Short mmCIF file of C-alpha atoms in Angstrom, two decimals:
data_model
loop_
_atom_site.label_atom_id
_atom_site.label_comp_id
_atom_site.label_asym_id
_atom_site.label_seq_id
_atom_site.Cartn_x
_atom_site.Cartn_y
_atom_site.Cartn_z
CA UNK B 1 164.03 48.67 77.03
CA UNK B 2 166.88 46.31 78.98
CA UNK B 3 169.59 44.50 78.17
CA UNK B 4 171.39 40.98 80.06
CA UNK B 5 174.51 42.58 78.31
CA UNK B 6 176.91 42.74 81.15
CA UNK B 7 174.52 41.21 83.86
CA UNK B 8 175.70 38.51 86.37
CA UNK B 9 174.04 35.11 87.75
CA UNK B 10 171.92 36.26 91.42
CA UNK B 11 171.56 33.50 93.95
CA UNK B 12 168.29 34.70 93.94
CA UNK B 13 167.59 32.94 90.44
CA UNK B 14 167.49 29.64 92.15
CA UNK B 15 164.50 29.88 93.63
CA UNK B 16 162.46 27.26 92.34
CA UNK B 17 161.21 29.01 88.79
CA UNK B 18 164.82 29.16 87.22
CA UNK B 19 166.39 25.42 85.92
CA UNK B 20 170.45 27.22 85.01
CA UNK B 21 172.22 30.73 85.40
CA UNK B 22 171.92 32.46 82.47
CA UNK B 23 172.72 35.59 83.80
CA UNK B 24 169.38 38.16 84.12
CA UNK B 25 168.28 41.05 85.16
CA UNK B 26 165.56 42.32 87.77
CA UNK B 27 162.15 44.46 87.84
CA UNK B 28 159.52 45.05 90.47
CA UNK B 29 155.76 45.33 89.73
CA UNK B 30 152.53 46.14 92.02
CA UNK B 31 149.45 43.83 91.95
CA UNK B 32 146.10 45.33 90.53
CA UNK B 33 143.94 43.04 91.65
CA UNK B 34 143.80 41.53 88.44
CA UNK B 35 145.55 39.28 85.72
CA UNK B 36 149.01 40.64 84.66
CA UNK B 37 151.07 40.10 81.88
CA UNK B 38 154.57 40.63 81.29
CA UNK B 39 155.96 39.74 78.00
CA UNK B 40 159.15 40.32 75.90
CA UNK B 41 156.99 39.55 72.54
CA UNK B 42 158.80 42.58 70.32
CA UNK B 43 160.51 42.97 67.41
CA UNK B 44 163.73 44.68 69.69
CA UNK B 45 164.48 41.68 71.68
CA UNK B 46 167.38 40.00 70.55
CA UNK B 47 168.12 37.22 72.03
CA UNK B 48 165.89 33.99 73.65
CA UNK B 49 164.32 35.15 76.72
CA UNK B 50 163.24 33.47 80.05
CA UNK B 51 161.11 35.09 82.58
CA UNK B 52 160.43 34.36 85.56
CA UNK B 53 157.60 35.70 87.97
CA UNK B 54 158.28 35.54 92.23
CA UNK B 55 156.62 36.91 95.32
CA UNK B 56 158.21 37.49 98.75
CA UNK B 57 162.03 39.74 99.02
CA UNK B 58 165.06 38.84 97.82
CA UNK B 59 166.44 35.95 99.82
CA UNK B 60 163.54 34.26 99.96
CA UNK B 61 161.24 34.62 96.91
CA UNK B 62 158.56 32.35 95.73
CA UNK B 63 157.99 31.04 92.11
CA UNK B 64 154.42 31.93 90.71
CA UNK B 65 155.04 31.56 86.93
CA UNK B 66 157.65 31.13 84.39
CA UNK B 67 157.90 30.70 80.85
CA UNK B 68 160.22 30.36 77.83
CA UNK B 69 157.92 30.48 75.25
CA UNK B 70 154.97 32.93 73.54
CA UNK B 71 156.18 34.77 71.15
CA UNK B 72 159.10 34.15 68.26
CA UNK B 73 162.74 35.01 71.08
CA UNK B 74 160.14 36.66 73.42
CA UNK B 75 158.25 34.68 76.48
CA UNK B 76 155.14 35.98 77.96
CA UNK B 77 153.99 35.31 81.78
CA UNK B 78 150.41 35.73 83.03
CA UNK B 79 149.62 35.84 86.80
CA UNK B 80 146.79 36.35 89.10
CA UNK B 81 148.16 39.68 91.12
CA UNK B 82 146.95 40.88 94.67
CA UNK B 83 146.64 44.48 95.18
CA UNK B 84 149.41 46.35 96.90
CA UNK B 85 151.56 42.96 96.61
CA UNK B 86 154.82 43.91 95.18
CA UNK B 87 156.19 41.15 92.49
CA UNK B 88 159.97 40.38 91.25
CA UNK B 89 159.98 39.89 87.25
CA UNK B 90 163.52 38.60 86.08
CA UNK B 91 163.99 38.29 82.57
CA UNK B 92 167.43 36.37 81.02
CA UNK B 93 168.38 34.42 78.82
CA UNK B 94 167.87 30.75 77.55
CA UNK B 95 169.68 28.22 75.42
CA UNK B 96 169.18 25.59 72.38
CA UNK B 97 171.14 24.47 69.82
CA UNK B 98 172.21 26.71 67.28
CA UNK B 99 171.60 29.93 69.46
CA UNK B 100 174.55 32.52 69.27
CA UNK B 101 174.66 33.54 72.94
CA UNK B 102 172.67 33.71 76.22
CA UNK B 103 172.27 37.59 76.41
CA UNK B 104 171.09 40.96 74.52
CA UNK B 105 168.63 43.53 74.45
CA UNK B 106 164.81 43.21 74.62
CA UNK B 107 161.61 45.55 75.50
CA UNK B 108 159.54 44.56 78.48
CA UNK B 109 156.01 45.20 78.53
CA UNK B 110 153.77 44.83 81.52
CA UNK B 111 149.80 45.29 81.52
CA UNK B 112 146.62 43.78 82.19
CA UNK B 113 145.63 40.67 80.84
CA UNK B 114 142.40 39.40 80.05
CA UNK B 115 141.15 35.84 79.91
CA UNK B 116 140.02 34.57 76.42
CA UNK B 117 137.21 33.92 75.03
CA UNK B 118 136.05 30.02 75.06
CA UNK B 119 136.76 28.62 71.33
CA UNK B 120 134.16 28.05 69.05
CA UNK B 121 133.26 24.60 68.02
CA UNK B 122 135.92 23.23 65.07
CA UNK B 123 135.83 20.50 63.15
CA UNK B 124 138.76 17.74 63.66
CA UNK B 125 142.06 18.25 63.41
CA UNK B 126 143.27 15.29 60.75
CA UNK B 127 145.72 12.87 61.94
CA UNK B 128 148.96 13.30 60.88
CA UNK B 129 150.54 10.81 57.63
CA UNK B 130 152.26 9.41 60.67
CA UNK B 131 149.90 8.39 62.94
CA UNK B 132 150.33 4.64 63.01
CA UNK B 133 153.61 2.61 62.96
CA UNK B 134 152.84 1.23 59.45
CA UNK B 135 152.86 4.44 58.19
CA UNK B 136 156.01 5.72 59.84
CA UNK B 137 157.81 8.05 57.90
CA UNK B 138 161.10 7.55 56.54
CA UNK B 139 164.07 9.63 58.24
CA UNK B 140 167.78 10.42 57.90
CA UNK B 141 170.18 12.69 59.20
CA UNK B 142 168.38 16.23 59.00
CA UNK B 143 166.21 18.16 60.84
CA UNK B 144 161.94 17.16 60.29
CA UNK B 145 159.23 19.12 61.75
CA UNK B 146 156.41 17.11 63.50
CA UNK B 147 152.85 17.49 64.94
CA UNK B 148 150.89 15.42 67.65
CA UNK B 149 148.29 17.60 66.91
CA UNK B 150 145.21 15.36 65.42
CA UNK B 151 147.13 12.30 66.09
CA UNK B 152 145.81 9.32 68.00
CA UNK B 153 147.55 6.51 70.21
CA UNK B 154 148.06 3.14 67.94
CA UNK B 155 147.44 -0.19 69.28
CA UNK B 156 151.14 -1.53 68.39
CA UNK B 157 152.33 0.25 71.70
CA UNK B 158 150.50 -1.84 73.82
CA UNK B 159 152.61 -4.66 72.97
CA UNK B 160 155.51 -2.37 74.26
CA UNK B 161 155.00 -1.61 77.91
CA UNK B 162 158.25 -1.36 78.86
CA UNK B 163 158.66 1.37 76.42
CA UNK B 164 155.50 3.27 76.47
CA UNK B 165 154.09 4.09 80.05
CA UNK B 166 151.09 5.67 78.77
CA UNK B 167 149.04 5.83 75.82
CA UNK B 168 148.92 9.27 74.73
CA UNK B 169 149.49 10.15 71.25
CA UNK B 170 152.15 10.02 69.18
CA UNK B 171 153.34 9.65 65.47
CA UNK B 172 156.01 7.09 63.86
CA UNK B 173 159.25 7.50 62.20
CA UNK B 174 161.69 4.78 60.86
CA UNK B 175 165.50 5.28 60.19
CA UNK B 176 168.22 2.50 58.61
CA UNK B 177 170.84 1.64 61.23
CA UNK B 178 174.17 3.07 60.13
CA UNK B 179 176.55 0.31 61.95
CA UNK B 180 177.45 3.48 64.60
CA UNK B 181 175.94 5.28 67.25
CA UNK B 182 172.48 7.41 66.42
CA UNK B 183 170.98 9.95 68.10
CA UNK B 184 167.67 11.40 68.08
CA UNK B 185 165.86 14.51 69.88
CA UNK B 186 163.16 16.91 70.01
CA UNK B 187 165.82 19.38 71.69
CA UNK B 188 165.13 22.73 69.53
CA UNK B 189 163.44 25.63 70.41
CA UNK B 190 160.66 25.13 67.87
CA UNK B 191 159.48 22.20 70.16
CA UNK B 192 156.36 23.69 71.94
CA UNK B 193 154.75 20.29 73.81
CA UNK B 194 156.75 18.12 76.40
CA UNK B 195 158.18 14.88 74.14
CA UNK B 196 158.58 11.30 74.84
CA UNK B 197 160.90 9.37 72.31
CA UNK B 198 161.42 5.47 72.31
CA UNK B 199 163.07 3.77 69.95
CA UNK B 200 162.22 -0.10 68.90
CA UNK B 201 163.77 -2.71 66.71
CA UNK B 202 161.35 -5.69 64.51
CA UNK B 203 158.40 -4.66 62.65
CA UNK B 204 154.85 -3.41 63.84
CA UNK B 205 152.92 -5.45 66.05
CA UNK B 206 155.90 -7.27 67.16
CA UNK B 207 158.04 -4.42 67.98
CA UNK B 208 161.07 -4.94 71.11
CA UNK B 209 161.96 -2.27 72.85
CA UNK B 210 165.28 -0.74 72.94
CA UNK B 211 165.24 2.32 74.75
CA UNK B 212 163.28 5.25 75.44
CA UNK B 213 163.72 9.11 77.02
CA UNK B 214 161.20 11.22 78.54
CA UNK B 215 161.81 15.41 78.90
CA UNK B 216 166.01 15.65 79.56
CA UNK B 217 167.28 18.27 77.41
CA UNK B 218 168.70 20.84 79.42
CA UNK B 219 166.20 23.65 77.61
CA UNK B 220 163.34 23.57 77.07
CA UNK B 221 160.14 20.34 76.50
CA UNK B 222 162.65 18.30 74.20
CA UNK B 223 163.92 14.97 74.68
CA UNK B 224 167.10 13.05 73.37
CA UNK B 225 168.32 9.53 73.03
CA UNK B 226 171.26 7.65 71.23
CA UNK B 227 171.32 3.84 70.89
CA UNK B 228 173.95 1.71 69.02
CA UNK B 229 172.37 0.69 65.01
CA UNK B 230 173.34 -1.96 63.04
CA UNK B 231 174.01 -1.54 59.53
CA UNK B 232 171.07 -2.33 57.42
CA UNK B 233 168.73 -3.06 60.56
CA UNK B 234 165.44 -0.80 60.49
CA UNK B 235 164.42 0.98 63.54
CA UNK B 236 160.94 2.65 64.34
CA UNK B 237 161.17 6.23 66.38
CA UNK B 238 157.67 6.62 68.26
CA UNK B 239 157.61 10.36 69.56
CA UNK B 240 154.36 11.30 71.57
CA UNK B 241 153.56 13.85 74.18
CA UNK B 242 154.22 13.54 77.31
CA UNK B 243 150.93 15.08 78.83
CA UNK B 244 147.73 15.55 77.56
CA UNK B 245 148.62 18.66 75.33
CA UNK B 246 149.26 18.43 71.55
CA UNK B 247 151.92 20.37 69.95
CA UNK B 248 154.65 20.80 67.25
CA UNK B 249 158.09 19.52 67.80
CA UNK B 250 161.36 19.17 65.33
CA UNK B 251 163.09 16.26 64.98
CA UNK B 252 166.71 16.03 64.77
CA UNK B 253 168.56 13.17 63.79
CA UNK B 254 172.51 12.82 64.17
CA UNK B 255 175.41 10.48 63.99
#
């Protein structure tokens, strides 16, 4: 069991796996020879955890892994250890919106790990409702969960280079401009695949671009962007992933 209750920021953090200074704490761990695990994926951690997996001493420590995701508020981390090597673990917290604090109490648990078994053959995931920009769903101020997963890229974005760099998938949304600023992001915790927003005015297949936002919010894969509406003027919200992995997301829009 350990807790980040009381800990401070180490200089040490910076050191290529860590993005901010949540403050942390430390643990040491002895290759195998084999895949390790360490994982905070248990019912008694509290709080949103980081961690973060270096080589080397203190000083001058080298990333291997790092993760903020896995499990729920746990992350786990995988690695390919070298016998005898001795390995840094530091576990802290992370942010999003709507979380409490940056610290509690959590139970570490290191182990082998063991590689899995290749998939069987499924049959097709089916696109979501939202695949193409004429079937863009309808969105207001709230909070919508998405999918890329089974979605395909739509031939209205090549009109749009300037907003769309690549074709990867993606599903549509359309909101009414208010008259006032908007602002929509992928920026919660529940977002599990690295977003790409852009936002266009006129209707499909003649779409102009107004602005667009690749991975920028300060945790985690999300993405955010505000543009100016006009009252009455409809808008089409393209999200898609930013690599080649599919994913969930949750879409917040605010004004």
């Amino acid at each position: 069991l350990g807790t980040t209750l009381g800990a401070s920021t180490d200089q040490n953090e910076a050191f290529g796996c860590v993005s901010s200074y949540y403050p942390g704490v430390w643990y040491t761990v002895v290759g195998t020879g084999g895949l390790l695990n360490v994982n905070t994926c248990s019912a008694t951690t509290d709080f949103y955890t980081y961690v973060a997996v270096f080589s080397g001493s203190c000083g001058s420590l080298e990333c291997l892994q790092s993760n903020i995701y896995g499990c729920g508020r746990g992350t786990s981390v995988t690695w390919s250890s070298v016998n005898g090597v001795q390995y840094k673990v530091l576990v802290r917290g992370r942010g999003y919106r709507g979380s409490s604090g940056s610290s509690g109490n959590f139970e570490l648990r290191v182990g082998p790990a063991t590689v899995a078994p290749s998939p069987a053959p499924t049959t097709p995931i089916p696109a979501p409702p939202n695949d193409a920009c004429d079937s863009a769903q309808l969105v207001s101020v709230g909070t919508y969960w998405g999918t890329t997963l089974g979605s395909s890229t739509d031939a209205t974005q090549s009109t749009n280079s300037t907003c769309v760099s690549s074709y990867r998938p993606g599903v549509w949304y359309r909101v009414i401009g208010t008259g006032g600023l908007l602002n929509v992001d992928t920026c919660d915790d529940e977002t599990n695949v690295y977003t790409y927003i852009a936002v266009f005015s006129g209707s499909c297949g003649s779409l102009t671009c107004l602005d667009i936002s690749g991975p920028n919010c300060r945790y985690g894969r999300g993405s955010s962007l505000s543009w100016m509406s006009q009252s009455g003027v409809e808008y089409k919200i393209l999200v898609r992933q930013y690599y080649s992995s599919s994913g969930s997301f949750q879409l917040t829009l605010q004004q």
